[in-house]
Amino acid sequence: KHRELSSGFPAVIFSINLLGRITMCVCENERACVEGQEMVDLNVDEQRAYVMRLLDALEVTDREKRLKVARAILYLAQGVFDECDLEADVLHWSRHNVFLLYDMGIFTALLELLSMEIDNGAPTVCKCVCVCVCVCRVLLSIMYLMVETIRVEMEDDKPEWRTAREAFKTELGSPLYNGEPFALLLFTMVTKFCSMSAPHFPMKKVLLLLWKTVLFTLGGFEELQQMKVRGREKLKLPPLPEDSIKVVRSMRAASPPASAMELIEQQQQQKRGRRSRRPLVKQDSLDTYNERDPFKNDDARDEEDDGEDVDSGIEGEVDPLDRDVIIQPPPPPPPLRPPTDRVSFPKGLPWAPKVREKDIEHFLETSRNKFIGFTLGNDTETLVGLPRPIHESVKTLKQHKYVSIAEVQIKREEELQQCPMTMGDEEVEETPAEILYVGMLPSLSQYVIALLKLLLAAAPTSKAKTDSINILADVLPEDMPITVLQSMKLGIDVNRHKEIIVKAISALLLLLLKHFKLNHIYQFEYVSQHLVFANCIPLILKFFNQNIMSYISAKNSICVLDFPHCVVHEMPELTAESLVISALYKLEFRFFSIFSFYYCYYCLNTCDYKLTNIQVERKMLMLVVFKSAPILKRALKVKQAMMQLYVLKLLKIQTKYLGRQWRKSNMKTMSAIYQKVRHRLNDDWAYGNDIDARPWDFQAEECALRESIEKFNTRRYDKNQNSEFAPVDNCLQSVLGQRVELPEDFHYSYEMWLEREVFSQPIQWEGLLEAQ
């Protein structure tokens, strides 16, 4: 029985690919192997015996036969859906079979086949191309299912499954595959695809597998938070002031500032003698309506019949254009929610302020120059001669002093550079992040450029060029659509294809930056420099320089074709009208709005983590010069607290360079920054200070950082970096008495070498005597 399965799967659900699918079938020899029984009816020993026969069949030389066996393995990994009647049964057997496949060594066998396909290069014959593409797609599909299924931990997992998860995690993160982690093999596939040496690689599957592999081996945000806590304990630093994940999750989205069109509309309504239906809302007020639907569009709210009901329950602010209008008394408050539905939010600012050591030193230096007339260098304890308010200020600053892991790492690196003999060798912990960085270091620039090329090709406003890479090769059909339904399917599939690629790349970059920053700050800075030099920041701004609300709310999938729904239930007849109705369905709209939102969040978060360092040049040149403020301000219309937080972060670090008039015209945005973003107690972001805006300091700071990174990489990873400090043997007898390892064929060519290099070469004895 033939079933058409998905050729691409997003991170949350497995959604069927509408075009360019792989037709999967239950092989005839599969039924014969189990003697007429179904896979779900076999006991564990019979299942293991059957998987062993499939493993032996993978070693055949015929590629088409290997493809059939690989498809049978993929059928097992997808939950033997032909033998299940419920979606829950498909998911259960998929998880059971994946752990069985891993226990039988299928992943290692698939890895060997994938390495062989990569080394074979791009096939030239049309039939070979089709078979090679199918093999790569099937292999990557199985490996993705295994990585993603084993990565996710369930409460009812068996003890042996938990052990297998830890073993698989260690295996993927260790240099067990040709001396390098598994992620580097996938990075190689990315670079080969972008260099046009292997254009047949299914890049969407490669990127998805690469993202999930890095997420599995390095850990997600929660694991990263735990690693940060353990790292601070190891360095004997004070604990974190709060859990950033919990703080972000407790935030609520704020109403965005009114746009120019809304102001014009309100002015026109005021001239007609009636009050505006939708007055301006304070930036710091929180819309209770958006608690239930944080992704609801502003335009949808304007279409409501009763505007007062929509705005009830929030604190309104009268438009300056409407001050001459008589203000009606506020409507009665809405009924309170049941106690079980109430959500308690913390009062005050969500983040504890932070102060660095050099901020305290700078404050004391300024105060001493003002009141005493001289300074004491880096002394932060002596307060003699300073007035009482300065004492209280220093006490407050020290209460909120925060020493980061990065500052400790930088100080340690400076000591190692200054005293290499005294400090001795550094003990580097072989963490998964360290192993991955060591493997990526020789070709890091190629990896970054390749990922950004794919990100540019998947941009929504990018146009096809003859010299650009083709990321839609495995999506576009051989025959172009001729009906409206086919055109709609193709459009949905292409948009979905690009959406998954963007999400995978941005999430991958974010994970690498976060883990490298925790592992060592200079590793993070090195990757950041490559991203900045490759124009990643204007590329990310390109994603937001469009109608962000329509892009966020786009629904690039069809619910009836989602896996496993499509293989368990009967497939309904699809029409152009049904696709439109499905796209407008409220529940599906909410779900896919969330799904579409995440790739934008990852892009923004990646941009934020590259820029929120104390690097004045990057903030000035990249954010201000590329005029990112209006683009980021439009992104505030997305009523999602996490996205608003990172948008406001990027706006905060450039406010001092935008001028006084911009700050005066965007006071609601400034208030939102104050409410949601963490502050430094003596930060001058709100009023601007031109001391840090001197252009001759920018390049010096960036060059000093680059020099520090090069010294770090040379000291830690260059094998010949300690050659000048190595002891030298000056004894002639001991040097000549050393045993030299010679190649096996040396004695065959020794006489020939003597004839060519010694006997046939004239010796200038007089020159030798003169040299002595």
Short mmCIF file of C-alpha atoms in Angstrom, two decimals, residues 155-482:
data_model
loop_
_atom_site.label_atom_id
_atom_site.label_comp_id
_atom_site.label_asym_id
_atom_site.label_seq_id
_atom_site.Cartn_x
_atom_site.Cartn_y
_atom_site.Cartn_z
CA GLU A 155 7.71 11.42 31.58
CA ASP A 156 6.90 7.82 30.71
CA ASP A 157 10.27 7.05 29.12
CA LYS A 158 11.81 3.75 30.04
CA PRO A 159 15.07 3.75 32.05
CA GLU A 160 16.95 2.27 29.10
CA TRP A 161 15.64 5.06 26.91
CA ARG A 162 17.01 7.68 29.30
CA THR A 163 20.38 5.95 29.23
CA ALA A 164 20.27 5.80 25.44
CA ARG A 165 19.50 9.53 25.31
CA GLU A 166 22.58 10.46 27.29
CA ALA A 167 24.74 8.08 25.25
CA PHE A 168 23.41 9.48 21.97
CA LYS A 169 23.97 13.06 23.16
CA THR A 170 27.57 12.29 24.08
CA GLU A 171 28.09 10.47 20.79
CA LEU A 172 26.85 13.37 18.68
CA GLY A 173 28.90 15.96 20.55
CA SER A 174 32.15 13.98 20.64
CA PRO A 175 34.70 13.81 17.80
CA LEU A 176 33.81 10.22 16.99
CA TYR A 177 33.01 10.66 13.30
CA ASN A 178 36.31 10.93 11.44
CA GLY A 179 37.78 12.90 14.34
CA GLU A 180 35.09 15.60 14.35
CA PRO A 181 31.56 16.04 15.72
CA PHE A 182 28.57 15.13 13.62
CA ALA A 183 27.60 18.81 13.24
CA LEU A 184 30.76 19.52 11.25
CA LEU A 185 29.73 16.96 8.64
CA LEU A 186 26.48 18.87 8.17
CA PHE A 187 28.38 22.18 8.03
CA THR A 188 30.44 20.64 5.23
CA MET A 189 27.25 19.84 3.33
CA VAL A 190 26.14 23.46 3.70
CA THR A 191 29.40 24.86 2.34
CA LYS A 192 29.43 22.39 -0.56
CA PHE A 193 25.89 23.35 -1.48
CA CYS A 194 26.64 27.08 -1.41
CA SER A 195 29.83 26.62 -3.45
CA MET A 196 27.78 24.84 -6.16
CA SER A 197 29.86 21.67 -5.83
CA ALA A 198 26.82 19.75 -4.55
CA PRO A 199 23.64 21.58 -5.66
CA HIS A 200 21.57 18.41 -5.23
CA PHE A 201 21.74 18.43 -1.43
CA PRO A 202 18.30 18.94 0.19
CA MET A 203 19.35 21.99 2.14
CA LYS A 204 16.19 22.39 4.19
CA LYS A 205 16.65 18.95 5.71
CA VAL A 206 20.35 19.55 6.28
CA LEU A 207 19.69 22.79 8.14
CA LEU A 208 16.94 21.26 10.25
CA LEU A 209 19.13 18.34 11.21
CA LEU A 210 22.06 20.67 11.94
CA TRP A 211 19.91 22.88 14.16
CA LYS A 212 18.49 19.98 16.14
CA THR A 213 21.92 18.36 16.48
CA VAL A 214 23.41 21.53 17.96
CA LEU A 215 20.35 21.98 20.17
CA PHE A 216 20.67 18.40 21.42
CA THR A 217 24.41 18.37 22.02
CA LEU A 218 24.83 21.88 23.45
CA GLY A 219 21.44 22.30 25.12
CA GLY A 220 18.57 24.73 24.89
CA PHE A 221 17.84 27.90 26.85
CA GLU A 222 16.92 26.12 30.07
CA GLU A 223 20.06 23.98 29.97
CA LEU A 224 22.05 27.11 29.19
CA GLN A 225 20.63 28.84 32.25
CA GLN A 226 21.62 25.89 34.43
CA MET A 227 25.11 25.88 32.92
CA LYS A 228 25.42 29.59 33.68
CA VAL A 229 24.45 29.01 37.31
CA ARG A 230 27.01 26.18 37.64
CA GLY A 231 29.65 28.30 35.94
CA ARG A 232 29.18 31.14 38.40
CA GLU A 233 29.36 28.72 41.33
CA LYS A 234 32.59 27.28 39.95
CA LEU A 235 34.12 30.77 39.69
CA LYS A 236 32.79 31.65 43.18
CA LEU A 237 30.67 34.50 41.84
CA PRO A 238 27.39 35.67 43.43
CA PRO A 239 24.26 33.98 42.06
CA LEU A 240 22.23 35.53 39.29
CA PRO A 241 19.81 38.23 40.46
CA GLU A 242 16.91 36.53 38.64
CA ASP A 243 16.02 33.77 36.21
CA SER A 244 15.83 35.48 32.82
CA ILE A 245 13.59 32.78 31.34
CA LYS A 246 10.99 33.19 34.08
CA VAL A 247 11.11 36.98 33.84
CA VAL A 248 10.52 36.97 30.09
CA ARG A 249 7.69 34.47 30.40
CA SER A 250 5.94 36.66 32.97
CA MET A 251 6.01 39.76 30.79
CA ARG A 252 2.92 41.02 29.04
CA ALA A 253 2.85 42.73 25.68
CA ALA A 254 2.35 46.49 25.67
CA SER A 255 0.16 48.38 23.25
CA PRO A 256 2.34 49.84 20.51
CA PRO A 257 2.53 53.60 19.93
CA ALA A 258 0.07 55.06 17.47
CA SER A 259 1.17 55.37 13.88
CA ALA A 260 0.96 58.45 11.70
CA MET A 261 -2.07 57.10 9.84
CA GLU A 262 -3.94 56.65 13.12
CA LEU A 263 -3.14 60.22 14.13
CA ILE A 264 -4.43 61.54 10.81
CA GLU A 265 -7.58 59.49 11.13
CA GLN A 266 -8.19 60.81 14.63
CA GLN A 267 -7.69 64.37 13.45
CA GLN A 268 -10.22 63.89 10.65
CA GLN A 269 -12.75 62.43 13.07
CA GLN A 270 -12.24 65.36 15.43
CA LYS A 271 -12.96 67.78 12.62
CA ARG A 272 -16.22 65.98 11.92
CA GLY A 273 -17.27 66.82 15.48
CA ARG A 274 -17.13 63.46 17.12
CA ARG A 275 -14.68 61.80 19.38
CA SER A 276 -12.12 59.43 17.98
CA ARG A 277 -13.17 55.82 18.28
CA ARG A 278 -9.69 54.68 19.25
CA PRO A 279 -7.78 57.17 21.40
CA LEU A 280 -4.10 56.83 21.97
CA VAL A 281 -3.09 54.35 24.61
CA LYS A 282 -0.28 54.83 27.03
CA GLN A 283 2.81 52.88 26.15
CA ASP A 284 3.04 51.60 29.69
CA SER A 285 -0.55 50.40 29.84
CA LEU A 286 -1.19 46.75 29.14
CA ASP A 287 -4.05 45.65 26.97
CA THR A 288 -6.15 43.05 28.73
CA TYR A 289 -7.66 42.07 25.44
CA ASN A 290 -4.23 41.10 24.18
CA GLU A 291 -3.71 38.77 27.13
CA ARG A 292 -6.17 36.42 25.49
CA ASP A 293 -4.88 36.97 21.97
CA PRO A 294 -1.40 38.53 21.90
CA PHE A 295 -1.15 38.19 18.13
CA LYS A 296 -4.37 40.01 17.27
CA ASN A 297 -3.77 42.72 14.69
CA ASP A 298 -4.49 46.37 15.31
CA ASP A 299 -6.43 46.48 12.07
CA ALA A 300 -8.72 43.75 13.30
CA ARG A 301 -9.49 45.80 16.39
CA ASP A 302 -10.47 48.79 14.27
CA GLU A 303 -13.05 46.65 12.54
CA GLU A 304 -14.96 45.99 15.76
CA ASP A 305 -18.42 47.55 15.92
CA ASP A 306 -18.08 48.82 19.47
CA GLY A 307 -14.73 50.48 20.08
CA GLU A 308 -15.47 51.28 23.71
CA ASP A 309 -15.83 47.61 24.55
CA VAL A 310 -12.45 46.88 23.04
CA ASP A 311 -10.68 49.59 25.01
CA SER A 312 -12.44 48.86 28.28
CA GLY A 313 -10.26 47.85 31.17
CA ILE A 314 -7.14 49.76 30.05
CA GLU A 315 -5.97 53.17 31.12
CA GLY A 316 -6.53 55.54 28.22
CA GLU A 317 -4.80 58.78 27.36
CA VAL A 318 -6.60 61.59 25.55
CA ASP A 319 -5.21 62.52 22.21
CA PRO A 320 -3.82 66.09 22.18
CA LEU A 321 -5.86 66.65 19.03
CA ASP A 322 -9.06 65.85 20.95
CA ARG A 323 -8.58 68.07 23.99
CA ASP A 324 -11.40 70.36 22.95
CA VAL A 325 -13.83 67.47 22.89
CA ILE A 326 -15.95 66.83 25.98
CA ILE A 327 -14.69 63.68 27.60
CA GLN A 328 -17.33 61.16 28.53
CA PRO A 329 -17.07 59.34 31.87
CA PRO A 330 -15.18 56.08 31.58
CA PRO A 331 -17.24 52.93 31.04
CA PRO A 332 -17.72 50.60 33.98
CA PRO A 333 -14.89 48.11 34.47
CA PRO A 334 -15.36 44.63 33.01
CA PRO A 335 -16.32 41.80 35.35
CA LEU A 336 -13.41 40.20 37.11
CA ARG A 337 -12.16 36.82 35.98
CA PRO A 338 -12.67 33.77 38.14
CA PRO A 339 -9.87 33.33 40.68
CA THR A 340 -8.55 30.31 38.81
CA ASP A 341 -7.94 32.39 35.66
CA ARG A 342 -6.12 35.24 37.31
CA VAL A 343 -2.45 35.69 36.60
CA SER A 344 -0.28 37.49 39.14
CA PHE A 345 2.44 39.71 37.73
CA PRO A 346 5.31 41.19 39.74
CA LYS A 347 5.14 44.88 40.60
CA GLY A 348 7.86 47.30 39.68
CA LEU A 349 10.59 46.81 37.13
CA PRO A 350 11.10 43.22 35.96
CA TRP A 351 14.90 43.30 35.99
CA ALA A 352 17.32 44.07 38.78
CA PRO A 353 19.76 46.82 37.77
CA LYS A 354 23.41 45.97 37.25
CA VAL A 355 26.61 47.89 37.82
CA ARG A 356 30.07 47.02 36.57
CA GLU A 357 33.29 47.56 38.48
CA LYS A 358 34.55 50.13 36.00
CA ASP A 359 31.28 52.06 36.35
CA ILE A 360 31.98 52.49 40.06
CA GLU A 361 35.57 53.49 39.28
CA HIS A 362 34.40 56.06 36.73
CA PHE A 363 31.86 57.49 39.18
CA LEU A 364 34.44 57.85 41.94
CA GLU A 365 36.99 59.35 39.56
CA THR A 366 34.51 62.01 38.47
CA SER A 367 33.47 62.74 42.06
CA ARG A 368 37.07 63.03 43.32
CA ASN A 369 38.02 65.39 40.51
CA LYS A 370 35.02 67.53 41.35
CA PHE A 371 35.27 67.67 45.15
CA ILE A 372 38.95 66.96 45.92
CA GLY A 373 40.87 67.75 42.76
CA PHE A 374 42.80 64.48 42.36
CA THR A 375 42.09 60.77 41.82
CA LEU A 376 43.21 57.53 43.41
CA GLY A 377 43.24 55.29 40.35
CA ASN A 378 41.20 52.12 40.68
CA ASP A 379 40.58 52.50 44.40
CA THR A 380 36.86 52.02 45.11
CA GLU A 381 37.08 51.82 48.93
CA THR A 382 38.55 55.16 49.99
CA LEU A 383 35.82 57.79 50.32
CA VAL A 384 37.69 60.37 52.42
CA GLY A 385 36.85 63.94 51.52
CA LEU A 386 33.68 63.11 49.58
CA PRO A 387 30.29 64.40 50.73
CA ARG A 388 27.69 62.16 52.35
CA PRO A 389 25.46 61.79 49.24
CA ILE A 390 28.44 60.38 47.33
CA HIS A 391 28.88 57.79 50.10
CA GLU A 392 25.26 56.72 49.72
CA SER A 393 25.60 56.58 45.94
CA VAL A 394 28.67 54.36 46.12
CA LYS A 395 26.87 52.10 48.60
CA THR A 396 23.92 51.75 46.23
CA LEU A 397 26.19 51.05 43.29
CA LYS A 398 28.03 48.33 45.20
CA GLN A 399 24.75 46.70 46.21
CA HIS A 400 23.92 46.17 42.54
CA LYS A 401 27.44 45.31 41.41
CA TYR A 402 27.46 42.41 38.97
CA VAL A 403 30.54 40.53 37.80
CA SER A 404 29.87 38.46 34.69
CA ILE A 405 31.61 35.28 33.65
CA ALA A 406 32.91 37.12 30.59
CA GLU A 407 34.74 39.66 32.74
CA VAL A 408 36.46 36.88 34.67
CA GLN A 409 37.45 35.17 31.42
CA ILE A 410 38.88 38.39 29.98
CA LYS A 411 40.89 39.07 33.12
CA ARG A 412 42.20 35.50 33.14
CA GLU A 413 43.20 35.77 29.49
CA GLU A 414 45.12 39.00 30.13
CA GLU A 415 47.07 37.28 32.92
CA LEU A 416 47.90 34.32 30.67
CA GLN A 417 49.11 36.66 27.92
CA GLN A 418 51.26 38.73 30.26
CA CYS A 419 52.79 35.86 32.25
CA PRO A 420 52.84 32.75 30.05
CA MET A 421 55.69 31.10 31.96
CA THR A 422 54.40 31.89 35.45
CA MET A 423 50.75 31.00 34.85
CA GLY A 424 51.60 27.75 33.11
CA ASP A 425 49.31 25.85 30.76
CA GLU A 426 45.59 26.50 30.87
CA GLU A 427 43.31 23.57 31.65
CA VAL A 428 40.57 23.72 29.04
CA GLU A 429 37.46 21.70 29.81
CA GLU A 430 36.38 19.54 26.88
CA THR A 431 32.76 20.69 26.78
CA PRO A 432 30.58 20.04 23.69
CA ALA A 433 30.80 23.76 22.88
CA GLU A 434 34.59 23.68 23.10
CA ILE A 435 34.82 20.62 20.85
CA LEU A 436 32.50 22.21 18.30
CA TYR A 437 34.44 25.49 18.29
CA VAL A 438 37.76 23.72 17.79
CA GLY A 439 36.29 21.85 14.83
CA MET A 440 34.70 24.97 13.30
CA LEU A 441 37.71 27.25 13.81
CA PRO A 442 39.69 26.45 10.60
CA SER A 443 36.65 27.06 8.33
CA LEU A 444 34.51 29.33 10.48
CA SER A 445 34.32 32.13 7.92
CA GLN A 446 33.14 29.71 5.23
CA TYR A 447 30.40 28.36 7.50
CA VAL A 448 29.16 31.84 8.40
CA ILE A 449 29.12 33.05 4.80
CA ALA A 450 27.31 29.93 3.63
CA LEU A 451 24.60 30.30 6.28
CA LEU A 452 24.10 33.97 5.43
CA LYS A 453 23.86 33.14 1.73
CA LEU A 454 21.05 30.73 2.50
CA LEU A 455 19.40 33.29 4.75
CA LEU A 456 19.54 35.88 1.98
CA ALA A 457 18.12 33.44 -0.55
CA ALA A 458 15.20 32.73 1.80
CA ALA A 459 14.47 36.40 2.48
CA PRO A 460 10.87 37.32 1.61
CA THR A 461 11.90 40.24 -0.59
CA SER A 462 14.79 38.54 -2.34
CA LYS A 463 14.59 38.20 -6.09
CA ALA A 464 15.93 35.28 -8.08
CA LYS A 465 19.27 35.92 -9.72
CA THR A 466 21.21 33.86 -12.18
CA ASP A 467 24.26 33.73 -9.93
CA SER A 468 22.40 33.07 -6.67
CA ILE A 469 21.97 29.69 -5.04
CA ASN A 470 18.74 27.83 -5.64
CA ILE A 471 17.14 26.74 -2.38
CA LEU A 472 13.88 25.72 -4.11
CA ALA A 473 15.33 22.94 -6.23
CA ASP A 474 13.70 20.24 -4.11
CA VAL A 475 10.34 22.07 -3.97
CA LEU A 476 9.58 23.24 -7.48
CA PRO A 477 7.96 20.57 -9.67
CA GLU A 478 9.17 19.61 -13.11
CA ASP A 479 5.91 20.85 -14.66
CA MET A 480 4.74 24.26 -13.55
CA PRO A 481 1.16 24.51 -12.19
CA ILE A 482 -1.61 25.17 -14.65
#
